Amino acid sequence: MSLTLRQVRYFVATAEIGQISQAAIHLNISQSAVTTAVKELEAMLGAQLFVRSAQGMSLTDAGRHFLNRAYVIVRSVDDALNSPLPDYRASGVLRVAASYTVLGYFLPHHLQRMEHWHPDVTIEVFEQERQAIEQGLLDAQFDMAVVLTANLTHPHIVSETLFNSERRLWLPSHHPLCERSAVSLADVAKEPYILLTVDEAEHSARRYWQQAGQTPNVRLRTSSVEAVRSMVANGSGVAILSDLVHRPWSLEGKRIETVSVTDHVTPMSVGLAWHRERAFTPAMQAFRDYFHDAFLAPQQLTARR
């Protein structure tokens, strides 16, 4: 039996999320496919990669060692697949604005790859709130932006969504709701709630809570994702946040579980934005092409104009 990329990706998702069921949801496949891939890997390596329990899947020492190797494999394959054509060499200065969440949890890795593949493109990055980003695009202060596209409001700003990150319920390990495959917002409303406010997260949350006819029992409002992570892990409350910012462990080393929500909770949409009348420079085109290659098949491309 030979190692496959499918096995490696399924293993990484399980290791990061800590549950076969949630890994399957994240990968949009069946639980049995994830289970089979993990068992095949363990058979090939001759070692147990996970300790299975009612709370989920915890990495063994061998599993943690293999996870580091798996990350190298996945990054190498992604780099090979997304590498630009050798005869295309863009140059120039590109001024890119990004919101807090995008810059903190998504953009740095891609900036590094852009620098490697387009060394003649100088990218200047500016962290701004959504209103300042829109105004900066309109005033030509920024060439492009990487933003939460659902938050954009100005009609002269064009946006393209690259991917949607599902929002799920975050729970401390051993919380009773961890035993469910999904929960309703009515269930969540009974729990003390930690509400994130950065990047208009409170405004987004208000929409889906109101649509469900429910009100969260807010214990704390905070602009810090890490504060939410720590308070959830410590058992001080629960939160609904996107998979993009989820990590299975808090800074204190405590486990954070996730459960899907049955009510309609809008995902976090991440994408590119620019002024409708802005003429594309070679640097702008290279930036857009990079993200298209990395995230979008032709039939998936959607633009808001």
PDB file of C-alpha atoms in Angstrom:
ATOM      1  CA  MET A   1       0.000   0.000   0.000  1.00  0.00           C
ATOM      2  CA  SER A   2       1.411   3.407  -0.999  1.00  0.00           C
ATOM      3  CA  LEU A   3       0.874   6.732   0.739  1.00  0.00           C
ATOM      4  CA  THR A   4      -1.713   9.028  -0.877  1.00  0.00           C
ATOM      5  CA  LEU A   5      -2.327  12.749  -0.570  1.00  0.00           C
ATOM      6  CA  ARG A   6      -5.911  11.966   0.386  1.00  0.00           C
ATOM      7  CA  GLN A   7      -4.754  10.023   3.449  1.00  0.00           C
ATOM      8  CA  VAL A   8      -2.438  12.828   4.497  1.00  0.00           C
ATOM      9  CA  ARG A   9      -5.091  15.553   4.149  1.00  0.00           C
ATOM     10  CA  TYR A  10      -7.678  13.491   6.069  1.00  0.00           C
ATOM     11  CA  PHE A  11      -5.132  12.825   8.813  1.00  0.00           C
ATOM     12  CA  VAL A  12      -4.255  16.535   9.124  1.00  0.00           C
ATOM     13  CA  ALA A  13      -7.920  17.542   9.339  1.00  0.00           C
ATOM     14  CA  THR A  14      -8.566  14.947  12.051  1.00  0.00           C
ATOM     15  CA  ALA A  15      -5.483  16.019  14.013  1.00  0.00           C
ATOM     16  CA  GLU A  16      -6.429  19.707  13.866  1.00  0.00           C
ATOM     17  CA  ILE A  17     -10.124  19.292  14.629  1.00  0.00           C
ATOM     18  CA  GLY A  18      -9.877  16.356  17.030  1.00  0.00           C
ATOM     19  CA  GLN A  19     -13.054  14.596  15.935  1.00  0.00           C
ATOM     20  CA  ILE A  20     -13.713  12.269  13.006  1.00  0.00           C
ATOM     21  CA  SER A  21     -17.244  13.622  12.563  1.00  0.00           C
ATOM     22  CA  GLN A  22     -16.161  17.258  12.437  1.00  0.00           C
ATOM     23  CA  ALA A  23     -13.224  16.462  10.170  1.00  0.00           C
ATOM     24  CA  ALA A  24     -15.644  14.784   7.774  1.00  0.00           C
ATOM     25  CA  ILE A  25     -17.886  17.876   7.801  1.00  0.00           C
ATOM     26  CA  HIS A  26     -14.880  20.120   7.171  1.00  0.00           C
ATOM     27  CA  LEU A  27     -13.732  17.925   4.267  1.00  0.00           C
ATOM     28  CA  ASN A  28     -17.283  17.430   2.947  1.00  0.00           C
ATOM     29  CA  ILE A  29     -16.907  13.634   2.911  1.00  0.00           C
ATOM     30  CA  SER A  30     -18.243  10.696   4.906  1.00  0.00           C
ATOM     31  CA  GLN A  31     -16.972   9.778   8.360  1.00  0.00           C
ATOM     32  CA  SER A  32     -16.115   6.286   7.114  1.00  0.00           C
ATOM     33  CA  ALA A  33     -13.742   7.741   4.500  1.00  0.00           C
ATOM     34  CA  VAL A  34     -11.824   9.621   7.200  1.00  0.00           C
ATOM     35  CA  THR A  35     -11.751   6.582   9.492  1.00  0.00           C
ATOM     36  CA  THR A  36     -10.476   4.366   6.678  1.00  0.00           C
ATOM     37  CA  ALA A  37      -7.736   6.828   5.707  1.00  0.00           C
ATOM     38  CA  VAL A  38      -6.478   7.050   9.296  1.00  0.00           C
ATOM     39  CA  LYS A  39      -6.461   3.263   9.715  1.00  0.00           C
ATOM     40  CA  GLU A  40      -4.568   2.861   6.423  1.00  0.00           C
ATOM     41  CA  LEU A  41      -1.938   5.338   7.576  1.00  0.00           C
ATOM     42  CA  GLU A  42      -1.534   3.591  10.905  1.00  0.00           C
ATOM     43  CA  ALA A  43      -1.145   0.253   9.132  1.00  0.00           C
ATOM     44  CA  MET A  44       1.511   1.630   6.763  1.00  0.00           C
ATOM     45  CA  LEU A  45       3.455   3.362   9.526  1.00  0.00           C
ATOM     46  CA  GLY A  46       3.097   0.496  11.975  1.00  0.00           C
ATOM     47  CA  ALA A  47       2.163   2.901  14.747  1.00  0.00           C
ATOM     48  CA  GLN A  48      -0.936   4.240  16.463  1.00  0.00           C
ATOM     49  CA  LEU A  49      -1.451   7.887  15.503  1.00  0.00           C
ATOM     50  CA  PHE A  50      -4.449   8.665  17.699  1.00  0.00           C
ATOM     51  CA  VAL A  51      -5.882   7.742  21.060  1.00  0.00           C
ATOM     52  CA  ARG A  52      -9.623   7.323  20.596  1.00  0.00           C
ATOM     53  CA  SER A  53     -12.033   8.363  23.350  1.00  0.00           C
ATOM     54  CA  ALA A  54     -15.586   9.595  23.801  1.00  0.00           C
ATOM     55  CA  GLN A  55     -14.235  13.153  23.636  1.00  0.00           C
ATOM     56  CA  GLY A  56     -12.554  12.644  20.257  1.00  0.00           C
ATOM     57  CA  MET A  57      -9.158  11.888  18.769  1.00  0.00           C
ATOM     58  CA  SER A  58      -5.925  12.854  20.558  1.00  0.00           C
ATOM     59  CA  LEU A  59      -2.537  12.534  18.885  1.00  0.00           C
ATOM     60  CA  THR A  60      -0.008  10.066  20.224  1.00  0.00           C
ATOM     61  CA  ASP A  61       3.703  10.921  20.222  1.00  0.00           C
ATOM     62  CA  ALA A  62       3.973   9.139  16.885  1.00  0.00           C
ATOM     63  CA  GLY A  63       0.966  11.098  15.628  1.00  0.00           C
ATOM     64  CA  ARG A  64       2.491  14.440  16.597  1.00  0.00           C
ATOM     65  CA  HIS A  65       5.735  13.489  14.869  1.00  0.00           C
ATOM     66  CA  PHE A  66       3.913  12.458  11.688  1.00  0.00           C
ATOM     67  CA  LEU A  67       1.757  15.624  11.748  1.00  0.00           C
ATOM     68  CA  ASN A  68       4.876  17.762  11.269  1.00  0.00           C
ATOM     69  CA  ARG A  69       5.839  15.635   8.254  1.00  0.00           C
ATOM     70  CA  ALA A  70       2.283  15.778   6.931  1.00  0.00           C
ATOM     71  CA  TYR A  71       2.295  19.587   6.997  1.00  0.00           C
ATOM     72  CA  VAL A  72       5.466  19.569   4.876  1.00  0.00           C
ATOM     73  CA  ILE A  73       3.838  17.198   2.363  1.00  0.00           C
ATOM     74  CA  VAL A  74       0.653  19.274   2.056  1.00  0.00           C
ATOM     75  CA  ARG A  75       2.525  22.564   1.682  1.00  0.00           C
ATOM     76  CA  SER A  76       4.861  21.100  -0.939  1.00  0.00           C
ATOM     77  CA  VAL A  77       1.969  19.763  -3.016  1.00  0.00           C
ATOM     78  CA  ASP A  78       0.021  23.033  -2.714  1.00  0.00           C
ATOM     79  CA  ASP A  79       3.076  25.010  -3.788  1.00  0.00           C
ATOM     80  CA  ALA A  80       3.604  22.749  -6.795  1.00  0.00           C
ATOM     81  CA  LEU A  81      -0.039  22.964  -7.891  1.00  0.00           C
ATOM     82  CA  ASN A  82      -0.332  26.714  -7.430  1.00  0.00           C
ATOM     83  CA  SER A  83       3.022  27.791  -8.847  1.00  0.00           C
ATOM     84  CA  PRO A  84       2.617  30.376 -11.633  1.00  0.00           C
ATOM     85  CA  LEU A  85       3.776  29.795 -15.167  1.00  0.00           C
ATOM     86  CA  PRO A  86       7.507  30.494 -15.590  1.00  0.00           C
ATOM     87  CA  ASP A  87       7.055  32.965 -18.467  1.00  0.00           C
ATOM     88  CA  TYR A  88       4.880  35.334 -16.433  1.00  0.00           C
ATOM     89  CA  ARG A  89       6.935  37.774 -14.343  1.00  0.00           C
ATOM     90  CA  ALA A  90       5.008  40.664 -12.849  1.00  0.00           C
ATOM     91  CA  SER A  91       6.630  43.669 -11.218  1.00  0.00           C
ATOM     92  CA  GLY A  92       5.669  46.829  -9.376  1.00  0.00           C
ATOM     93  CA  VAL A  93       4.358  47.961  -6.008  1.00  0.00           C
ATOM     94  CA  LEU A  94       1.055  46.589  -4.722  1.00  0.00           C
ATOM     95  CA  ARG A  95      -0.717  48.275  -1.801  1.00  0.00           C
ATOM     96  CA  VAL A  96      -2.980  45.736  -0.103  1.00  0.00           C
ATOM     97  CA  ALA A  97      -5.371  46.446   2.764  1.00  0.00           C
ATOM     98  CA  ALA A  98      -6.572  43.669   5.032  1.00  0.00           C
ATOM     99  CA  SER A  99      -8.901  43.406   7.978  1.00  0.00           C
ATOM    100  CA  TYR A 100      -7.775  42.112  11.382  1.00  0.00           C
ATOM    101  CA  THR A 101      -9.083  38.571  10.971  1.00  0.00           C
ATOM    102  CA  VAL A 102      -7.749  38.164   7.445  1.00  0.00           C
ATOM    103  CA  LEU A 103      -4.299  39.435   8.355  1.00  0.00           C
ATOM    104  CA  GLY A 104      -4.081  37.454  11.565  1.00  0.00           C
ATOM    105  CA  TYR A 105      -5.366  34.081  10.386  1.00  0.00           C
ATOM    106  CA  PHE A 106      -5.111  33.872   6.611  1.00  0.00           C
ATOM    107  CA  LEU A 107      -2.883  36.251   4.698  1.00  0.00           C
ATOM    108  CA  PRO A 108       0.746  35.842   5.963  1.00  0.00           C
ATOM    109  CA  HIS A 109       1.305  32.424   4.387  1.00  0.00           C
ATOM    110  CA  HIS A 110       0.047  33.646   1.020  1.00  0.00           C
ATOM    111  CA  LEU A 111       2.140  36.805   1.152  1.00  0.00           C
ATOM    112  CA  GLN A 112       5.199  34.600   1.619  1.00  0.00           C
ATOM    113  CA  ARG A 113       4.290  32.527  -1.415  1.00  0.00           C
ATOM    114  CA  MET A 114       3.636  35.630  -3.506  1.00  0.00           C
ATOM    115  CA  GLU A 115       7.051  36.983  -2.546  1.00  0.00           C
ATOM    116  CA  HIS A 116       8.663  33.712  -3.615  1.00  0.00           C
ATOM    117  CA  TRP A 117       6.864  33.455  -6.964  1.00  0.00           C
ATOM    118  CA  HIS A 118       6.834  37.155  -7.827  1.00  0.00           C
ATOM    119  CA  PRO A 119      10.044  38.599  -6.356  1.00  0.00           C
ATOM    120  CA  ASP A 120       9.712  41.767  -8.453  1.00  0.00           C
ATOM    121  CA  VAL A 121       6.353  42.624  -6.857  1.00  0.00           C
ATOM    122  CA  THR A 122       6.674  44.649  -3.660  1.00  0.00           C
ATOM    123  CA  ILE A 123       3.596  44.190  -1.496  1.00  0.00           C
ATOM    124  CA  GLU A 124       2.810  46.825   1.119  1.00  0.00           C
ATOM    125  CA  VAL A 125       0.205  45.621   3.620  1.00  0.00           C
ATOM    126  CA  PHE A 126      -2.068  47.854   5.716  1.00  0.00           C
ATOM    127  CA  GLU A 127      -4.306  46.548   8.508  1.00  0.00           C
ATOM    128  CA  GLN A 128      -7.549  48.538   8.544  1.00  0.00           C
ATOM    129  CA  GLU A 129     -11.178  48.252   9.541  1.00  0.00           C
ATOM    130  CA  ARG A 130     -13.754  47.667   6.832  1.00  0.00           C
ATOM    131  CA  GLN A 131     -14.893  51.291   6.523  1.00  0.00           C
ATOM    132  CA  ALA A 132     -11.303  52.537   6.156  1.00  0.00           C
ATOM    133  CA  ILE A 133     -10.566  49.815   3.598  1.00  0.00           C
ATOM    134  CA  GLU A 134     -13.520  50.804   1.430  1.00  0.00           C
ATOM    135  CA  GLN A 135     -12.590  54.488   1.609  1.00  0.00           C
ATOM    136  CA  GLY A 136      -8.946  53.673   0.851  1.00  0.00           C
ATOM    137  CA  LEU A 137      -9.960  51.732  -2.251  1.00  0.00           C
ATOM    138  CA  LEU A 138     -12.179  54.594  -3.410  1.00  0.00           C
ATOM    139  CA  ASP A 139      -9.395  57.147  -2.831  1.00  0.00           C
ATOM    140  CA  ALA A 140      -6.726  54.966  -4.530  1.00  0.00           C
ATOM    141  CA  GLN A 141      -4.811  54.738  -1.252  1.00  0.00           C
ATOM    142  CA  PHE A 142      -4.973  50.945  -1.681  1.00  0.00           C
ATOM    143  CA  ASP A 143      -4.859  48.932  -4.907  1.00  0.00           C
ATOM    144  CA  MET A 144      -6.657  45.865  -3.579  1.00  0.00           C
ATOM    145  CA  ALA A 145      -7.908  44.400  -0.331  1.00  0.00           C
ATOM    146  CA  VAL A 146      -8.369  40.988   1.226  1.00  0.00           C
ATOM    147  CA  VAL A 147     -11.492  41.240   3.344  1.00  0.00           C
ATOM    148  CA  LEU A 148     -14.609  39.620   4.725  1.00  0.00           C
ATOM    149  CA  THR A 149     -16.651  40.201   1.589  1.00  0.00           C
ATOM    150  CA  ALA A 150     -20.084  39.896   3.210  1.00  0.00           C
ATOM    151  CA  ASN A 151     -19.331  43.041   5.235  1.00  0.00           C
ATOM    152  CA  LEU A 152     -18.689  45.286   2.219  1.00  0.00           C
ATOM    153  CA  THR A 153     -21.320  47.957   1.558  1.00  0.00           C
ATOM    154  CA  HIS A 154     -20.145  50.491  -1.044  1.00  0.00           C
ATOM    155  CA  PRO A 155     -21.616  49.935  -4.544  1.00  0.00           C
ATOM    156  CA  HIS A 156     -18.384  51.015  -6.285  1.00  0.00           C
ATOM    157  CA  ILE A 157     -16.359  48.251  -4.608  1.00  0.00           C
ATOM    158  CA  VAL A 158     -16.076  44.975  -6.543  1.00  0.00           C
ATOM    159  CA  SER A 159     -15.507  41.807  -4.520  1.00  0.00           C
ATOM    160  CA  GLU A 160     -14.778  38.168  -5.269  1.00  0.00           C
ATOM    161  CA  THR A 161     -15.319  35.540  -2.615  1.00  0.00           C
ATOM    162  CA  LEU A 162     -12.489  33.014  -2.472  1.00  0.00           C
ATOM    163  CA  PHE A 163     -13.947  30.674   0.137  1.00  0.00           C
ATOM    164  CA  ASN A 164     -16.553  30.449   2.893  1.00  0.00           C
ATOM    165  CA  SER A 165     -15.508  29.420   6.391  1.00  0.00           C
ATOM    166  CA  GLU A 166     -18.306  27.769   8.363  1.00  0.00           C
ATOM    167  CA  ARG A 167     -19.187  29.172  11.768  1.00  0.00           C
ATOM    168  CA  ARG A 168     -19.596  26.522  14.482  1.00  0.00           C
ATOM    169  CA  LEU A 169     -20.160  26.410  18.217  1.00  0.00           C
ATOM    170  CA  TRP A 170     -16.951  26.388  20.287  1.00  0.00           C
ATOM    171  CA  LEU A 171     -17.099  24.407  23.517  1.00  0.00           C
ATOM    172  CA  PRO A 172     -14.734  23.438  26.318  1.00  0.00           C
ATOM    173  CA  SER A 173     -13.712  19.806  26.398  1.00  0.00           C
ATOM    174  CA  HIS A 174     -16.192  17.542  28.270  1.00  0.00           C
ATOM    175  CA  HIS A 175     -19.064  20.045  27.894  1.00  0.00           C
ATOM    176  CA  PRO A 176     -22.403  18.153  27.685  1.00  0.00           C
ATOM    177  CA  LEU A 177     -23.155  19.642  24.251  1.00  0.00           C
ATOM    178  CA  CYS A 178     -19.982  17.984  22.887  1.00  0.00           C
ATOM    179  CA  GLU A 179     -21.880  14.705  22.838  1.00  0.00           C
ATOM    180  CA  ARG A 180     -24.305  16.026  20.207  1.00  0.00           C
ATOM    181  CA  SER A 181     -23.653  16.011  16.476  1.00  0.00           C
ATOM    182  CA  ALA A 182     -25.367  19.413  16.166  1.00  0.00           C
ATOM    183  CA  VAL A 183     -27.110  21.986  18.361  1.00  0.00           C
ATOM    184  CA  SER A 184     -29.671  24.743  17.844  1.00  0.00           C
ATOM    185  CA  LEU A 185     -29.295  28.404  18.706  1.00  0.00           C
ATOM    186  CA  ALA A 186     -31.987  27.828  21.327  1.00  0.00           C
ATOM    187  CA  ASP A 187     -29.589  25.356  22.985  1.00  0.00           C
ATOM    188  CA  VAL A 188     -26.737  27.863  22.760  1.00  0.00           C
ATOM    189  CA  ALA A 189     -28.894  30.651  24.243  1.00  0.00           C
ATOM    190  CA  LYS A 190     -28.997  28.741  27.540  1.00  0.00           C
ATOM    191  CA  GLU A 191     -25.210  28.959  27.901  1.00  0.00           C
ATOM    192  CA  PRO A 192     -23.053  31.926  28.968  1.00  0.00           C
ATOM    193  CA  TYR A 193     -21.819  33.414  25.705  1.00  0.00           C
ATOM    194  CA  ILE A 194     -18.506  35.083  24.773  1.00  0.00           C
ATOM    195  CA  LEU A 195     -19.191  37.537  21.939  1.00  0.00           C
ATOM    196  CA  LEU A 196     -16.408  38.553  19.556  1.00  0.00           C
ATOM    197  CA  THR A 197     -16.698  42.137  18.281  1.00  0.00           C
ATOM    198  CA  VAL A 198     -13.708  42.587  15.927  1.00  0.00           C
ATOM    199  CA  ASP A 199     -14.320  42.825  12.159  1.00  0.00           C
ATOM    200  CA  GLU A 200     -18.020  43.516  12.748  1.00  0.00           C
ATOM    201  CA  ALA A 201     -18.471  40.020  14.168  1.00  0.00           C
ATOM    202  CA  GLU A 202     -21.118  41.278  16.598  1.00  0.00           C
ATOM    203  CA  HIS A 203     -23.147  42.737  13.713  1.00  0.00           C
ATOM    204  CA  SER A 204     -22.913  39.461  11.771  1.00  0.00           C
ATOM    205  CA  ALA A 205     -23.933  37.460  14.831  1.00  0.00           C
ATOM    206  CA  ARG A 206     -26.903  39.714  15.526  1.00  0.00           C
ATOM    207  CA  ARG A 207     -28.343  38.908  12.089  1.00  0.00           C
ATOM    208  CA  TYR A 208     -28.467  35.139  12.506  1.00  0.00           C
ATOM    209  CA  TRP A 209     -29.549  35.288  16.162  1.00  0.00           C
ATOM    210  CA  GLN A 210     -32.458  37.563  15.230  1.00  0.00           C
ATOM    211  CA  GLN A 211     -33.394  35.352  12.271  1.00  0.00           C
ATOM    212  CA  ALA A 212     -33.680  32.390  14.656  1.00  0.00           C
ATOM    213  CA  GLY A 213     -35.717  34.426  17.157  1.00  0.00           C
ATOM    214  CA  GLN A 214     -33.124  33.866  19.880  1.00  0.00           C
ATOM    215  CA  THR A 215     -30.885  36.048  22.054  1.00  0.00           C
ATOM    216  CA  PRO A 216     -27.451  35.003  23.316  1.00  0.00           C
ATOM    217  CA  ASN A 217     -26.721  35.209  27.040  1.00  0.00           C
ATOM    218  CA  VAL A 218     -23.682  37.454  26.577  1.00  0.00           C
ATOM    219  CA  ARG A 219     -21.198  37.266  29.447  1.00  0.00           C
ATOM    220  CA  LEU A 220     -18.408  39.207  27.764  1.00  0.00           C
ATOM    221  CA  ARG A 221     -17.817  41.239  24.618  1.00  0.00           C
ATOM    222  CA  THR A 222     -14.222  41.265  23.402  1.00  0.00           C
ATOM    223  CA  SER A 223     -12.246  42.180  20.277  1.00  0.00           C
ATOM    224  CA  SER A 224      -9.667  39.443  21.018  1.00  0.00           C
ATOM    225  CA  VAL A 225     -10.025  36.035  19.389  1.00  0.00           C
ATOM    226  CA  GLU A 226      -7.437  34.676  21.828  1.00  0.00           C
ATOM    227  CA  ALA A 227      -9.530  35.912  24.766  1.00  0.00           C
ATOM    228  CA  VAL A 228     -12.533  34.048  23.357  1.00  0.00           C
ATOM    229  CA  ARG A 229     -10.392  30.949  22.853  1.00  0.00           C
ATOM    230  CA  SER A 230      -9.077  30.987  26.427  1.00  0.00           C
ATOM    231  CA  MET A 231     -12.428  31.707  28.065  1.00  0.00           C
ATOM    232  CA  VAL A 232     -14.155  28.938  26.111  1.00  0.00           C
ATOM    233  CA  ALA A 233     -11.383  26.448  26.888  1.00  0.00           C
ATOM    234  CA  ASN A 234     -11.507  27.393  30.587  1.00  0.00           C
ATOM    235  CA  GLY A 235     -15.248  26.745  30.725  1.00  0.00           C
ATOM    236  CA  SER A 236     -16.287  30.396  31.155  1.00  0.00           C
ATOM    237  CA  GLY A 237     -18.689  30.312  28.209  1.00  0.00           C
ATOM    238  CA  VAL A 238     -19.271  29.230  24.617  1.00  0.00           C
ATOM    239  CA  ALA A 239     -18.926  31.060  21.317  1.00  0.00           C
ATOM    240  CA  ILE A 240     -19.824  30.746  17.648  1.00  0.00           C
ATOM    241  CA  LEU A 241     -16.852  31.493  15.415  1.00  0.00           C
ATOM    242  CA  SER A 242     -15.557  30.422  12.029  1.00  0.00           C
ATOM    243  CA  ASP A 243     -13.338  27.470  11.204  1.00  0.00           C
ATOM    244  CA  LEU A 244     -10.768  29.953   9.872  1.00  0.00           C
ATOM    245  CA  VAL A 245      -9.863  31.130  13.371  1.00  0.00           C
ATOM    246  CA  HIS A 246     -10.445  27.833  15.168  1.00  0.00           C
ATOM    247  CA  ARG A 247      -7.515  26.059  16.763  1.00  0.00           C
ATOM    248  CA  PRO A 248      -8.032  22.896  18.835  1.00  0.00           C
ATOM    249  CA  TRP A 249      -5.981  24.211  21.760  1.00  0.00           C
ATOM    250  CA  SER A 250      -5.991  27.396  23.844  1.00  0.00           C
ATOM    251  CA  LEU A 251      -2.814  29.215  24.870  1.00  0.00           C
ATOM    252  CA  GLU A 252      -3.099  27.363  28.184  1.00  0.00           C
ATOM    253  CA  GLY A 253      -3.057  24.019  26.375  1.00  0.00           C
ATOM    254  CA  LYS A 254      -6.731  23.219  26.971  1.00  0.00           C
ATOM    255  CA  ARG A 255      -8.891  21.535  24.345  1.00  0.00           C
ATOM    256  CA  ILE A 256     -11.572  23.417  22.352  1.00  0.00           C
ATOM    257  CA  GLU A 257     -14.261  21.352  20.640  1.00  0.00           C
ATOM    258  CA  THR A 258     -16.606  22.418  17.844  1.00  0.00           C
ATOM    259  CA  VAL A 259     -20.189  21.397  17.060  1.00  0.00           C
ATOM    260  CA  SER A 260     -22.305  22.347  14.047  1.00  0.00           C
ATOM    261  CA  VAL A 261     -25.362  24.569  14.490  1.00  0.00           C
ATOM    262  CA  THR A 262     -28.667  23.452  12.965  1.00  0.00           C
ATOM    263  CA  ASP A 263     -30.038  26.985  12.500  1.00  0.00           C
ATOM    264  CA  HIS A 264     -28.846  29.011   9.522  1.00  0.00           C
ATOM    265  CA  VAL A 265     -25.595  30.663  10.584  1.00  0.00           C
ATOM    266  CA  THR A 266     -23.959  32.577   7.750  1.00  0.00           C
ATOM    267  CA  PRO A 267     -20.372  31.505   7.035  1.00  0.00           C
ATOM    268  CA  MET A 268     -17.433  33.893   7.053  1.00  0.00           C
ATOM    269  CA  SER A 269     -16.670  34.829   3.444  1.00  0.00           C
ATOM    270  CA  VAL A 270     -13.082  35.781   2.586  1.00  0.00           C
ATOM    271  CA  GLY A 271     -12.127  37.339  -0.731  1.00  0.00           C
ATOM    272  CA  LEU A 272     -10.604  40.131  -2.785  1.00  0.00           C
ATOM    273  CA  ALA A 273     -11.919  43.655  -3.317  1.00  0.00           C
ATOM    274  CA  TRP A 274     -11.019  46.679  -5.447  1.00  0.00           C
ATOM    275  CA  HIS A 275     -12.517  49.857  -6.927  1.00  0.00           C
ATOM    276  CA  ARG A 276     -14.822  49.128  -9.849  1.00  0.00           C
ATOM    277  CA  GLU A 277     -13.052  51.656 -12.099  1.00  0.00           C
ATOM    278  CA  ARG A 278      -9.498  50.722 -11.088  1.00  0.00           C
ATOM    279  CA  ALA A 279      -7.348  49.658 -14.059  1.00  0.00           C
ATOM    280  CA  PHE A 280      -5.439  46.499 -13.186  1.00  0.00           C
ATOM    281  CA  THR A 281      -1.652  46.788 -13.023  1.00  0.00           C
ATOM    282  CA  PRO A 282       0.559  43.719 -13.647  1.00  0.00           C
ATOM    283  CA  ALA A 283       1.095  43.440  -9.885  1.00  0.00           C
ATOM    284  CA  MET A 284      -2.663  43.517  -9.223  1.00  0.00           C
ATOM    285  CA  GLN A 285      -3.270  40.887 -11.896  1.00  0.00           C
ATOM    286  CA  ALA A 286      -0.566  38.629 -10.466  1.00  0.00           C
ATOM    287  CA  PHE A 287      -2.122  38.940  -7.000  1.00  0.00           C
ATOM    288  CA  ARG A 288      -5.594  38.113  -8.284  1.00  0.00           C
ATOM    289  CA  ASP A 289      -4.324  35.238 -10.437  1.00  0.00           C
ATOM    290  CA  TYR A 290      -2.493  33.741  -7.469  1.00  0.00           C
ATOM    291  CA  PHE A 291      -5.660  33.564  -5.359  1.00  0.00           C
ATOM    292  CA  HIS A 292      -7.740  32.312  -8.275  1.00  0.00           C
ATOM    293  CA  ASP A 293      -5.293  29.462  -8.790  1.00  0.00           C
ATOM    294  CA  ALA A 294      -5.180  28.708  -5.080  1.00  0.00           C
ATOM    295  CA  PHE A 295      -8.917  28.757  -4.328  1.00  0.00           C
ATOM    296  CA  LEU A 296     -11.172  29.024  -7.354  1.00  0.00           C
ATOM    297  CA  ALA A 297     -12.080  26.656 -10.131  1.00  0.00           C
ATOM    298  CA  PRO A 298     -13.549  28.539 -13.134  1.00  0.00           C
ATOM    299  CA  GLN A 299     -17.115  27.547 -12.340  1.00  0.00           C
ATOM    300  CA  GLN A 300     -16.777  28.709  -8.707  1.00  0.00           C
ATOM    301  CA  LEU A 301     -15.872  32.328  -9.474  1.00  0.00           C
ATOM    302  CA  THR A 302     -18.448  34.820  -8.236  1.00  0.00           C
ATOM    303  CA  ALA A 303     -18.058  38.583  -8.238  1.00  0.00           C
ATOM    304  CA  ARG A 304     -20.217  41.223  -6.614  1.00  0.00           C
ATOM    305  CA  ARG A 305     -20.387  44.281  -8.839  1.00  0.00           C
TER     306      ARG A 305
END
